[in-house]
Amino acid sequence: MKHAIYHIKSAANPSQVLDVSGQNRRSVLAYSFHGGQNQQWEVMPNGAGFAIRSVLNGAFISLDIDNDKKIREVVVTAFPIIWNISSAEGTSQHRIYWADSSLAFTFKNPNSALELSMYRSNSQDILWQFSECSPAPSEVPPAIVPLKPNVKPVAPSVGRDYIEDSTASSANYVVAGILLPDIPGAPDIYSKYIIKARYRPDDEQPSTIMALSVNSDIAVPRFRSKGVTESPSQSLLKLTFKEWRDVSGFAEFSGMIGAGQFFIITDQEVVISGPIEGGPAISQRFVGTGTWTMS
């Protein structure tokens, strides 16, 4: 399979394509074709198989698995998993399997959740047509260029305002990192913008490195936290970020306060004071999205 961006159409119903839900931006659906970014997928080599990444938000097709190791649904997340893509003999269609399993992408009903089911050789509902819609993005991104001093990313006038106020400094380069367990073959994590964050309970106390994850085209290095062992008290979540290529964009972040999973380093600060779903509160997941432009 060529590294490129595709619409992935059901062979059983070609008007239905893989789609990121417009309601929660997480669930993967089979939905009526309209050609938007949430129906465009970058297919890229990943180990022994492929990763499938949404053009909409940079998240990868993955699985939501419960504590009993049962699959809840097919979703997009920051963590890629390996999919095997094999061609159906004598056709231009393909099957998409969860690596080292017999579970394949399955079309069940129009405009509904994508499912996984066991391979059946005579079934059309597990066949998919990859229609290339654009070349793959460059493998090597351009050099990171910090913003000029006092350039403000601002929240849009419509929708929920997550970014209230911000400053950016050209004097400080920052590197985002993610804390991962020592698992052989753990995936590289990508982050759409270089983000750094600290948590400051009040002006009398030093900042604590906060939990955060974002989507990007640049793989970020792993690192170990340094002495952050306790959950911070509930307060403002402060971020700083430097945009590196576009003058506008979309950012998505998620994590768990006090969980010790995602850590980003900070200098300058951007105050995120708008409503952040699920928190911020200790041991609760939080997510946020915001479209911003430079002014």
PDB file of N, CA and C in Angstrom, residues 243-278:
ATOM      1  N   GLU A 243       3.880  27.906  17.234  1.00  0.00           N
ATOM      2  CA  GLU A 243       3.438  27.355  15.949  1.00  0.00           C
ATOM      3  C   GLU A 243       4.641  27.310  15.013  1.00  0.00           C
ATOM      4  N   TRP A 244       4.758  26.244  14.219  1.00  0.00           N
ATOM      5  CA  TRP A 244       5.988  26.080  13.446  1.00  0.00           C
ATOM      6  C   TRP A 244       5.818  26.136  11.940  1.00  0.00           C
ATOM      7  N   ARG A 245       4.622  26.027  11.423  1.00  0.00           N
ATOM      8  CA  ARG A 245       4.513  26.025   9.968  1.00  0.00           C
ATOM      9  C   ARG A 245       3.337  26.862   9.479  1.00  0.00           C
ATOM     10  N   ASP A 246       2.164  26.626  10.007  1.00  0.00           N
ATOM     11  CA  ASP A 246       0.970  27.324   9.553  1.00  0.00           C
ATOM     12  C   ASP A 246       0.727  28.575  10.394  1.00  0.00           C
ATOM     13  N   VAL A 247       0.025  29.539   9.823  1.00  0.00           N
ATOM     14  CA  VAL A 247      -0.331  30.730  10.591  1.00  0.00           C
ATOM     15  C   VAL A 247      -1.676  30.549  11.273  1.00  0.00           C
ATOM     16  N   SER A 248      -2.307  29.434  11.066  1.00  0.00           N
ATOM     17  CA  SER A 248      -3.527  29.113  11.796  1.00  0.00           C
ATOM     18  C   SER A 248      -3.627  27.606  11.866  1.00  0.00           C
ATOM     19  N   GLY A 249      -4.475  27.110  12.728  1.00  0.00           N
ATOM     20  CA  GLY A 249      -4.552  25.662  12.835  1.00  0.00           C
ATOM     21  C   GLY A 249      -5.567  25.202  13.849  1.00  0.00           C
ATOM     22  N   PHE A 250      -5.543  23.907  14.106  1.00  0.00           N
ATOM     23  CA  PHE A 250      -6.467  23.278  15.048  1.00  0.00           C
ATOM     24  C   PHE A 250      -5.644  22.485  16.055  1.00  0.00           C
ATOM     25  N   ALA A 251      -5.905  22.671  17.326  1.00  0.00           N
ATOM     26  CA  ALA A 251      -5.187  21.947  18.368  1.00  0.00           C
ATOM     27  C   ALA A 251      -6.164  21.117  19.175  1.00  0.00           C
ATOM     28  N   GLU A 252      -5.740  19.934  19.571  1.00  0.00           N
ATOM     29  CA  GLU A 252      -6.553  19.080  20.420  1.00  0.00           C
ATOM     30  C   GLU A 252      -5.658  18.534  21.515  1.00  0.00           C
ATOM     31  N   PHE A 253      -6.127  18.572  22.754  1.00  0.00           N
ATOM     32  CA  PHE A 253      -5.307  18.065  23.840  1.00  0.00           C
ATOM     33  C   PHE A 253      -6.147  17.224  24.787  1.00  0.00           C
ATOM     34  N   SER A 254      -5.469  16.275  25.433  1.00  0.00           N
ATOM     35  CA  SER A 254      -6.161  15.419  26.384  1.00  0.00           C
ATOM     36  C   SER A 254      -5.142  14.847  27.352  1.00  0.00           C
ATOM     37  N   GLY A 255      -5.607  14.330  28.463  1.00  0.00           N
ATOM     38  CA  GLY A 255      -4.696  13.751  29.437  1.00  0.00           C
ATOM     39  C   GLY A 255      -5.429  13.397  30.704  1.00  0.00           C
ATOM     40  N   MET A 256      -4.685  13.167  31.771  1.00  0.00           N
ATOM     41  CA  MET A 256      -5.295  12.897  33.062  1.00  0.00           C
ATOM     42  C   MET A 256      -4.482  13.606  34.136  1.00  0.00           C
ATOM     43  N   ILE A 257      -5.115  14.475  34.868  1.00  0.00           N
ATOM     44  CA  ILE A 257      -4.414  15.256  35.878  1.00  0.00           C
ATOM     45  C   ILE A 257      -3.943  14.339  36.997  1.00  0.00           C
ATOM     46  N   GLY A 258      -2.662  14.433  37.320  1.00  0.00           N
ATOM     47  CA  GLY A 258      -2.117  13.638  38.407  1.00  0.00           C
ATOM     48  C   GLY A 258      -1.872  12.188  38.058  1.00  0.00           C
ATOM     49  N   ALA A 259      -2.073  11.802  36.793  1.00  0.00           N
ATOM     50  CA  ALA A 259      -1.940  10.393  36.440  1.00  0.00           C
ATOM     51  C   ALA A 259      -0.521  10.017  36.034  1.00  0.00           C
ATOM     52  N   GLY A 260       0.306  11.011  35.722  1.00  0.00           N
ATOM     53  CA  GLY A 260       1.686  10.724  35.387  1.00  0.00           C
ATOM     54  C   GLY A 260       1.887  10.083  34.037  1.00  0.00           C
ATOM     55  N   GLN A 261       1.007  10.352  33.073  1.00  0.00           N
ATOM     56  CA  GLN A 261       1.162   9.742  31.764  1.00  0.00           C
ATOM     57  C   GLN A 261       1.786  10.691  30.744  1.00  0.00           C
ATOM     58  N   PHE A 262       1.286  11.933  30.675  1.00  0.00           N
ATOM     59  CA  PHE A 262       1.790  12.873  29.681  1.00  0.00           C
ATOM     60  C   PHE A 262       2.400  14.079  30.397  1.00  0.00           C
ATOM     61  N   PHE A 263       3.631  14.416  30.012  1.00  0.00           N
ATOM     62  CA  PHE A 263       4.278  15.556  30.636  1.00  0.00           C
ATOM     63  C   PHE A 263       4.896  16.449  29.570  1.00  0.00           C
ATOM     64  N   ILE A 264       4.684  17.748  29.695  1.00  0.00           N
ATOM     65  CA  ILE A 264       5.241  18.716  28.763  1.00  0.00           C
ATOM     66  C   ILE A 264       5.973  19.787  29.576  1.00  0.00           C
ATOM     67  N   ILE A 265       7.081  20.307  29.041  1.00  0.00           N
ATOM     68  CA  ILE A 265       7.894  21.306  29.743  1.00  0.00           C
ATOM     69  C   ILE A 265       7.472  22.707  29.318  1.00  0.00           C
ATOM     70  N   THR A 266       7.534  23.652  30.231  1.00  0.00           N
ATOM     71  CA  THR A 266       7.065  25.002  29.928  1.00  0.00           C
ATOM     72  C   THR A 266       8.034  26.111  30.333  1.00  0.00           C
ATOM     73  N   ASP A 267       7.870  27.254  29.692  1.00  0.00           N
ATOM     74  CA  ASP A 267       8.495  28.503  30.126  1.00  0.00           C
ATOM     75  C   ASP A 267       7.418  29.570  30.197  1.00  0.00           C
ATOM     76  N   GLN A 268       7.086  30.149  29.024  1.00  0.00           N
ATOM     77  CA  GLN A 268       6.008  31.124  28.977  1.00  0.00           C
ATOM     78  C   GLN A 268       4.674  30.415  29.162  1.00  0.00           C
ATOM     79  N   GLU A 269       3.604  31.183  29.310  1.00  0.00           N
ATOM     80  CA  GLU A 269       2.321  30.570  29.634  1.00  0.00           C
ATOM     81  C   GLU A 269       1.182  31.128  28.784  1.00  0.00           C
ATOM     82  N   VAL A 270       0.252  30.266  28.463  1.00  0.00           N
ATOM     83  CA  VAL A 270      -1.019  30.636  27.859  1.00  0.00           C
ATOM     84  C   VAL A 270      -2.097  30.141  28.800  1.00  0.00           C
ATOM     85  N   VAL A 271      -3.015  31.001  29.186  1.00  0.00           N
ATOM     86  CA  VAL A 271      -4.063  30.609  30.120  1.00  0.00           C
ATOM     87  C   VAL A 271      -5.237  30.022  29.350  1.00  0.00           C
ATOM     88  N   ILE A 272      -5.573  28.782  29.631  1.00  0.00           N
ATOM     89  CA  ILE A 272      -6.748  28.138  29.060  1.00  0.00           C
ATOM     90  C   ILE A 272      -7.822  28.192  30.137  1.00  0.00           C
ATOM     91  N   SER A 273      -8.713  29.156  30.040  1.00  0.00           N
ATOM     92  CA  SER A 273      -9.680  29.361  31.117  1.00  0.00           C
ATOM     93  C   SER A 273     -11.091  28.972  30.720  1.00  0.00           C
ATOM     94  N   GLY A 274     -11.310  28.665  29.446  1.00  0.00           N
ATOM     95  CA  GLY A 274     -12.640  28.256  29.013  1.00  0.00           C
ATOM     96  C   GLY A 274     -12.976  26.872  29.524  1.00  0.00           C
ATOM     97  N   PRO A 275     -14.201  26.421  29.284  1.00  0.00           N
ATOM     98  CA  PRO A 275     -14.618  25.112  29.790  1.00  0.00           C
ATOM     99  C   PRO A 275     -13.829  23.989  29.130  1.00  0.00           C
ATOM    100  N   ILE A 276     -13.226  23.143  29.942  1.00  0.00           N
ATOM    101  CA  ILE A 276     -12.502  21.978  29.460  1.00  0.00           C
ATOM    102  C   ILE A 276     -13.293  20.755  29.888  1.00  0.00           C
ATOM    103  N   GLU A 277     -13.790  20.003  28.936  1.00  0.00           N
ATOM    104  CA  GLU A 277     -14.677  18.892  29.241  1.00  0.00           C
ATOM    105  C   GLU A 277     -13.992  17.895  30.167  1.00  0.00           C
ATOM    106  N   GLY A 278     -14.700  17.503  31.229  1.00  0.00           N
ATOM    107  CA  GLY A 278     -14.184  16.498  32.136  1.00  0.00           C
ATOM    108  C   GLY A 278     -13.281  17.057  33.217  1.00  0.00           C
TER     109      GLY A 278
END
